[in-house]
PDB file of C-alpha atoms in Angstrom:
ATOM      1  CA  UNK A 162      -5.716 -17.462  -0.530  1.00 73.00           C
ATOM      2  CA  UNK A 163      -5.988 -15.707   2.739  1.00 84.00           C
ATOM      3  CA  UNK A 164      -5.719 -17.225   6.206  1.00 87.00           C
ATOM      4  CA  UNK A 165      -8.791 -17.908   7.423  1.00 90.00           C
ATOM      5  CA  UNK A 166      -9.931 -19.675   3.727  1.00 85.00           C
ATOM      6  CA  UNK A 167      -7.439 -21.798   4.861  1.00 84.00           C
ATOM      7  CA  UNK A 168      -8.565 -22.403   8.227  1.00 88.00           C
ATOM      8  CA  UNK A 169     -11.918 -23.174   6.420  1.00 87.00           C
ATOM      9  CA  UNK A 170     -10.828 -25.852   3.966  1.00 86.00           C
ATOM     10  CA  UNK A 171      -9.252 -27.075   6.941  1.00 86.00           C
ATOM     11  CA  UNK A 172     -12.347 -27.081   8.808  1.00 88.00           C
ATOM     12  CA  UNK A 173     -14.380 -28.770   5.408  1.00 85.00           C
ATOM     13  CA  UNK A 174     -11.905 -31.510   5.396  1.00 85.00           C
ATOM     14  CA  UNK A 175     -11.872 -32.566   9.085  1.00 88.00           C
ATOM     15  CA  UNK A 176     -15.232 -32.415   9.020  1.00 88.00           C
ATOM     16  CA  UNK A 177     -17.146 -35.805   8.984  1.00 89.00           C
ATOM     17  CA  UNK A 178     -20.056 -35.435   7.321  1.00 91.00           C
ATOM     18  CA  UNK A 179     -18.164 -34.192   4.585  1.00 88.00           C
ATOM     19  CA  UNK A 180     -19.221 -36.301   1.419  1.00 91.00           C
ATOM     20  CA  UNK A 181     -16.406 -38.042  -0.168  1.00 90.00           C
ATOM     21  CA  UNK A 182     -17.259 -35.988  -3.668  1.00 92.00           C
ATOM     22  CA  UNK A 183     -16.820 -32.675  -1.908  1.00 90.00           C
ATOM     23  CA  UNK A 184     -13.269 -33.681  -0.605  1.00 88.00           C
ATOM     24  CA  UNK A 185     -12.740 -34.922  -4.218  1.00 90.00           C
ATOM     25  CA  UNK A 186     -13.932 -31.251  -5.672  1.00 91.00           C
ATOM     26  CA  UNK A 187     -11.998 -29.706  -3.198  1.00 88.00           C
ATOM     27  CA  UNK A 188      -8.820 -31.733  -4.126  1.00 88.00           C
ATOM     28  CA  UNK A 189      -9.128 -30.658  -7.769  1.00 92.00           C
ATOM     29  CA  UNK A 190      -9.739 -27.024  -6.655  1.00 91.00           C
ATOM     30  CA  UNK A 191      -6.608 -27.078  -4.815  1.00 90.00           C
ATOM     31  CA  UNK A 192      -4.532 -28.669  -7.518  1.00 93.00           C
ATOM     32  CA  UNK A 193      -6.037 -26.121 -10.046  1.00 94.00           C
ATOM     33  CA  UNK A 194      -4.892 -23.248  -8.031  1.00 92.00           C
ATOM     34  CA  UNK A 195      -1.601 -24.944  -7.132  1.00 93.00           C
ATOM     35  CA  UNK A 196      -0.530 -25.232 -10.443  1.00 96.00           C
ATOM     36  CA  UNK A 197      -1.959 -21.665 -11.382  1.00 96.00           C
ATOM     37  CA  UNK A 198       0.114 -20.421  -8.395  1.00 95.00           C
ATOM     38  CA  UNK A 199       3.133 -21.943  -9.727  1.00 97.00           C
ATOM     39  CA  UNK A 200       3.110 -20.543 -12.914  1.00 97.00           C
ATOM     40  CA  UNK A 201       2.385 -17.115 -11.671  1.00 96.00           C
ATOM     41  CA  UNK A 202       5.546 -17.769  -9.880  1.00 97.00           C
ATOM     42  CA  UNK A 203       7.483 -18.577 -12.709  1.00 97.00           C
ATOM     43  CA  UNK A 204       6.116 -15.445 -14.578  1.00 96.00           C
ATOM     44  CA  UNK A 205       7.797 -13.322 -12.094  1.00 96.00           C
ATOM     45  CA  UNK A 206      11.068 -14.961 -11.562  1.00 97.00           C
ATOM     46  CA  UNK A 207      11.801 -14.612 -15.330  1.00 96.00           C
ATOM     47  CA  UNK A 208      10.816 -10.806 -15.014  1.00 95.00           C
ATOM     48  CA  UNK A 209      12.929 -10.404 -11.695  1.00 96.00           C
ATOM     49  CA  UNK A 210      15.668 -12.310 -13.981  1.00 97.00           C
ATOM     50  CA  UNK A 211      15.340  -9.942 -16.912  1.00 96.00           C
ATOM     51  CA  UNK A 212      15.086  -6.628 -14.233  1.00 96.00           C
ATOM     52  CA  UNK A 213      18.152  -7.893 -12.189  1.00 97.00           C
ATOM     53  CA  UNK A 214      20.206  -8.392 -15.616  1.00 97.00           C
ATOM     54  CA  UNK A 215      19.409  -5.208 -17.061  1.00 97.00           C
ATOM     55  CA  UNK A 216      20.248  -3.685 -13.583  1.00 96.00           C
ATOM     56  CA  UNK A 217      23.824  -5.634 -13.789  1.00 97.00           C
ATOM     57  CA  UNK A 218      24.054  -4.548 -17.353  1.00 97.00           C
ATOM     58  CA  UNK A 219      23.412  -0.586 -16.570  1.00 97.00           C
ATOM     59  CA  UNK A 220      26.051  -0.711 -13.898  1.00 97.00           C
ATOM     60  CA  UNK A 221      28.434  -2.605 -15.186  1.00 97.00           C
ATOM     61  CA  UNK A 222      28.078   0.100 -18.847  1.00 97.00           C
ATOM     62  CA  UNK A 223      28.252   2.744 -16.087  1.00 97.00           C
ATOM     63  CA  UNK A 224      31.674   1.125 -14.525  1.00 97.00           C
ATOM     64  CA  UNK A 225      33.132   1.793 -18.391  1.00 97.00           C
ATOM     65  CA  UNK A 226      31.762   4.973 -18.794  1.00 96.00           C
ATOM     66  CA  UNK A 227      29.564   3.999 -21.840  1.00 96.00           C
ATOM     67  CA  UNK A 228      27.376   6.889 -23.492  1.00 95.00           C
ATOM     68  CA  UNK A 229      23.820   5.878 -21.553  1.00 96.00           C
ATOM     69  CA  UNK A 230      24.335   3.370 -18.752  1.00 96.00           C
ATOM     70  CA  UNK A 231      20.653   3.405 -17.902  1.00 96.00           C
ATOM     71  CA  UNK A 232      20.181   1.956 -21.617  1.00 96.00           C
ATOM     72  CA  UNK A 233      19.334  -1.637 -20.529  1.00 96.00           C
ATOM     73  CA  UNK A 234      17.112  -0.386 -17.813  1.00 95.00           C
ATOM     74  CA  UNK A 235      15.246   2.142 -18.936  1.00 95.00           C
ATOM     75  CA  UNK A 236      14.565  -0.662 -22.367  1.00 96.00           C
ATOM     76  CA  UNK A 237      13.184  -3.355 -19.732  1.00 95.00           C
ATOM     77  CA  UNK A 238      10.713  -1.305 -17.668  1.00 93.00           C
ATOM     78  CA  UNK A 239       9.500   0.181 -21.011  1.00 94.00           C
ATOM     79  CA  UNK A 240       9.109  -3.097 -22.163  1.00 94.00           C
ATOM     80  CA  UNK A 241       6.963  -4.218 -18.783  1.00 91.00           C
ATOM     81  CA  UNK A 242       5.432  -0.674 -19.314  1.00 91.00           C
ATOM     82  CA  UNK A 243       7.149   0.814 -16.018  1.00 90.00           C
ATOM     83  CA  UNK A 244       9.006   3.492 -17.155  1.00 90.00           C
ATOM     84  CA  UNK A 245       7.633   6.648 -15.712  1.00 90.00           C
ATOM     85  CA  UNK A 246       6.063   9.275 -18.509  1.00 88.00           C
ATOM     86  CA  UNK A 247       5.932  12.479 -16.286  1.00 89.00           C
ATOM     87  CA  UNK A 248       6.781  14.258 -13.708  1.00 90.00           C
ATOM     88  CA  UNK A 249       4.169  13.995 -11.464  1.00 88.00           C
ATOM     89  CA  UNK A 250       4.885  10.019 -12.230  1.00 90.00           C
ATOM     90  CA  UNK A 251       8.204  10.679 -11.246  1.00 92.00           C
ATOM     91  CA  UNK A 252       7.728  12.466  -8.003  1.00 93.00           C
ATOM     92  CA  UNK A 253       5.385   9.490  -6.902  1.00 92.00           C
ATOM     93  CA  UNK A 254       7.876   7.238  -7.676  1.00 91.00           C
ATOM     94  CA  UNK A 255      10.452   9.001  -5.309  1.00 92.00           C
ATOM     95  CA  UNK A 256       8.444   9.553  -2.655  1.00 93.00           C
ATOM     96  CA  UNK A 257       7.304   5.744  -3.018  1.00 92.00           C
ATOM     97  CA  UNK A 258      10.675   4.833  -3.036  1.00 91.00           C
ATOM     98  CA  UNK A 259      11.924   6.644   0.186  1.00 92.00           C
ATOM     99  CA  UNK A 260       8.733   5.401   2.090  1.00 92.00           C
ATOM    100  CA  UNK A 261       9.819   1.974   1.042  1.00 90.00           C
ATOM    101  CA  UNK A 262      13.562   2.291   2.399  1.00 91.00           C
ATOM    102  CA  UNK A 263      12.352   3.783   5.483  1.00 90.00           C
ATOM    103  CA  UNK A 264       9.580   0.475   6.140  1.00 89.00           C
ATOM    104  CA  UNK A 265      12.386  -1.847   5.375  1.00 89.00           C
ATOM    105  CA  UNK A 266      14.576   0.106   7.420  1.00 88.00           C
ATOM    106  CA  UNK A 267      12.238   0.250  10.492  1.00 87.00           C
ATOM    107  CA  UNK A 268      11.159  -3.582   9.677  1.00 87.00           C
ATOM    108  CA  UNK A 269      14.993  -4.478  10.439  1.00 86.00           C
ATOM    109  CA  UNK A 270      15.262  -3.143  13.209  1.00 83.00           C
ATOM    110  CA  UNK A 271      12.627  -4.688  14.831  1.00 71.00           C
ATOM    111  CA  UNK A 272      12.512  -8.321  13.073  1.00 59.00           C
ATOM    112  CA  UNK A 273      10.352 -10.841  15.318  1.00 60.00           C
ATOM    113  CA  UNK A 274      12.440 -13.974  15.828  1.00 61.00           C
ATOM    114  CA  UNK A 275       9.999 -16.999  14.803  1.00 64.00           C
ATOM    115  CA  UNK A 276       8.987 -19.510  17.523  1.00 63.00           C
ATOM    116  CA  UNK A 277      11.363 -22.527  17.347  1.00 65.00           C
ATOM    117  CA  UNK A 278      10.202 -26.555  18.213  1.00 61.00           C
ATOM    118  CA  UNK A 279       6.361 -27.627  16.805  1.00 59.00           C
ATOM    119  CA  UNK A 280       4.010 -25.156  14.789  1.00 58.00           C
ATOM    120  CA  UNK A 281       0.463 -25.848  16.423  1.00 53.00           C
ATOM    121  CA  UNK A 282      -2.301 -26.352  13.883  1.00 55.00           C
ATOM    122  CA  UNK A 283      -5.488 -24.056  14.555  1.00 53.00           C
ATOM    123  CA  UNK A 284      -8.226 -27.157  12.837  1.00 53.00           C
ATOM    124  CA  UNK A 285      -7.331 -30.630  14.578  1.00 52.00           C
ATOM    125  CA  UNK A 286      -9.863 -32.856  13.021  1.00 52.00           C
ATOM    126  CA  UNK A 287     -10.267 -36.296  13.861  1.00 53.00           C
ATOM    127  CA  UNK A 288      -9.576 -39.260  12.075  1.00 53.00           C
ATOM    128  CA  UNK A 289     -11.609 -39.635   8.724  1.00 53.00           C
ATOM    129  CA  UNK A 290     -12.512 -42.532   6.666  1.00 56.00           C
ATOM    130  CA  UNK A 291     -14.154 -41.972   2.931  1.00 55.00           C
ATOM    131  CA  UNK A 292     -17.462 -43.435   2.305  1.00 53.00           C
ATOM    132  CA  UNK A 293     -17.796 -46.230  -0.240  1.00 51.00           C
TER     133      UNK A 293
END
């Protein structure tokens, strides 16, 4: 959900005229793309958990000198079908890669502090009782 989708259910709510059935819509809405949300999340922390343990496991085979260190690796992004096929796919990937580093790098070095005391809400609505 973007910012200003936000900043309009924000808006709806404080608004009101709103009928008490919208705000109830609204309310289910929100729960139904909460929970969607959350599982979404949980999706990709088991995939970050199966990338970062192959990742351990190549290293750790490379630390012993084992035949292909890159064995657990290169089996979990086939398996998420990310392992690159050619070498134009290749080359992309590099050049991806070193444009990433260099962002992160240059996001570093500048990293905005954020403001400390109270965050100051953009929709202030007034009080609202729900019609019987």
């Amino acid at each position: 959900m973007t910012r200003s989708e936000f900043d309009d259910i924000r808006a709806f709510l404080a608004d009101e005229a709103t009928p008490s059935e919208d705000l109830l819509r609204v309310a289910r809405t929100l729960i139904d793309d909460l929970e969607h949300a959350r599982m979404r999340e949980a999706v990709l922390r088991a995939r970050y958990l199966y990338l970062l343990t192959a990742a351990r496991a190549s290293v750790a085979a490379e630390s012993v000198d084992a035949p292909d260190p890159l064995m657990f690796l290169k089996r979990e992004l086939d398996e998420q079908g990310q392992l690159p096929e050619d070498d134009e796919a290749v080359q992309r990937i590099l050049s991806d890669a070193r444009a990433a580093s260099a962002l992160l790098a240059a996001m570093e070095d500048g990293v905005p502090q954020r403001p400390r005391g109270m965050r100051l809400r953009r929709c202030i609505g007034t009080h609202r009782t729900l019609r019987k």
